[in-house]
Amino acid sequence: MSETPEATKPDFRNGFSIRGLSDGSMKLGHVDGEEVVLARRGDEFFAVGAHCTHYGGPLAEGLIVDGTVRCPGHHACFSFKDGEALRAPALDPVVCWRVEKLGDEVFVREKLALPAPRRVAEGPSSVVIVGGGAAGLAAADMLRREGYDGPLTIVSADASPPIDRPNLSKDYLAGTAQEE
């Protein structure tokens, strides 16, 4: 009989010993069937989704830097506090869970709400981004996340919306790119 992946990883909802997680380290586990990374920074504990939102990299194999986790694949950076994608190439946040410390164990509880978009009082009346590649898309996304709600135009020679071309190239070279 083969084991399911969840059977080999700790279920953080049932608690995890603080002694099993040294300062500055991470542990892969699960909560309600979802893979979760539990991280420790000093006396603080954080739980975030286990995969980078850019290309699915394993965050448990990444680096803890201050209050963030960096993906080992392309170095996207996520806040442990709210899951926000702080550095490209990731544009979307990772899910965060509430962590509760009881005695010498930590318990991962419910998912936390994603942060609300910020609103800025001042800014340009409009923005034009030249180039419809990954950098243009990242620039537009960051402007919106930082609260810019004015007109935003992307100028590109491409007829289709901005896409992450490096990933398409990698898939093509690996022979796994889809026909369309």
Short mmCIF file of N, CA, C and O in Angstrom, two decimals, residues 4-7 9-13 29-36 50-51 97 111:
data_model
loop_
_atom_site.label_atom_id
_atom_site.label_comp_id
_atom_site.label_asym_id
_atom_site.label_seq_id
_atom_site.Cartn_x
_atom_site.Cartn_y
_atom_site.Cartn_z
N THR A 4 0.09 8.35 0.91
CA THR A 4 -0.25 9.61 0.26
C THR A 4 0.76 10.64 0.72
O THR A 4 1.35 10.51 1.80
N PRO A 5 0.98 11.70 -0.07
CA PRO A 5 1.94 12.73 0.35
C PRO A 5 1.60 13.33 1.71
O PRO A 5 2.48 13.63 2.50
N GLU A 6 0.31 13.49 2.02
CA GLU A 6 -0.09 14.06 3.31
C GLU A 6 0.33 13.18 4.48
O GLU A 6 0.60 13.65 5.56
N ALA A 7 0.38 11.86 4.24
CA ALA A 7 0.72 10.94 5.32
C ALA A 7 2.18 11.07 5.74
O ALA A 7 2.55 10.72 6.85
N LYS A 9 3.88 14.01 5.64
CA LYS A 9 4.13 15.38 6.10
C LYS A 9 3.26 15.64 7.33
O LYS A 9 2.15 15.14 7.44
N PRO A 10 3.77 16.47 8.26
CA PRO A 10 2.97 16.75 9.45
C PRO A 10 1.70 17.54 9.12
O PRO A 10 1.70 18.37 8.22
N ASP A 11 0.65 17.23 9.86
CA ASP A 11 -0.60 17.97 9.77
C ASP A 11 -0.52 19.09 10.80
O ASP A 11 -0.69 18.86 12.00
N PHE A 12 -0.26 20.31 10.34
CA PHE A 12 -0.05 21.43 11.24
C PHE A 12 -1.31 21.83 12.01
O PHE A 12 -1.23 22.48 13.04
N ARG A 13 -2.47 21.43 11.53
CA ARG A 13 -3.70 21.73 12.26
C ARG A 13 -3.72 20.99 13.60
O ARG A 13 -4.27 21.46 14.59
N GLY A 29 4.49 20.91 5.45
CA GLY A 29 3.43 20.07 6.01
C GLY A 29 2.14 20.34 5.25
O GLY A 29 2.18 20.77 4.10
N HIS A 30 1.02 20.11 5.92
CA HIS A 30 -0.26 20.38 5.27
C HIS A 30 -1.30 20.79 6.29
O HIS A 30 -1.17 20.54 7.49
N VAL A 31 -2.35 21.44 5.76
CA VAL A 31 -3.53 21.82 6.54
C VAL A 31 -4.73 21.58 5.63
O VAL A 31 -4.79 22.13 4.53
N ASP A 32 -5.64 20.75 6.07
CA ASP A 32 -6.86 20.46 5.30
C ASP A 32 -6.55 20.09 3.85
O ASP A 32 -7.20 20.55 2.91
N GLY A 33 -5.52 19.29 3.63
CA GLY A 33 -5.19 18.81 2.30
C GLY A 33 -4.36 19.77 1.46
O GLY A 33 -3.99 19.44 0.34
N GLU A 34 -4.06 20.96 1.96
CA GLU A 34 -3.25 21.93 1.22
C GLU A 34 -1.83 21.93 1.79
O GLU A 34 -1.65 21.96 3.01
N GLU A 35 -0.84 21.95 0.90
CA GLU A 35 0.53 22.02 1.36
C GLU A 35 0.82 23.41 1.93
O GLU A 35 0.44 24.42 1.35
N VAL A 36 1.50 23.41 3.08
CA VAL A 36 1.78 24.64 3.81
C VAL A 36 3.22 24.59 4.29
O VAL A 36 3.74 23.53 4.65
N ALA A 50 2.68 26.62 0.13
CA ALA A 50 3.96 25.97 -0.10
C ALA A 50 4.57 26.24 -1.47
O ALA A 50 5.73 25.89 -1.69
N HIS A 51 3.83 26.85 -2.38
CA HIS A 51 4.32 27.00 -3.74
C HIS A 51 4.29 28.45 -4.20
O HIS A 51 3.32 29.17 -3.96
N TRP A 97 -1.92 31.55 6.74
CA TRP A 97 -2.79 30.98 7.76
C TRP A 97 -2.45 31.60 9.10
O TRP A 97 -1.30 31.99 9.35
N LYS A 111 -7.30 30.14 7.19
CA LYS A 111 -6.64 31.03 6.22
C LYS A 111 -6.95 32.48 6.58
O LYS A 111 -8.04 32.80 7.05
#
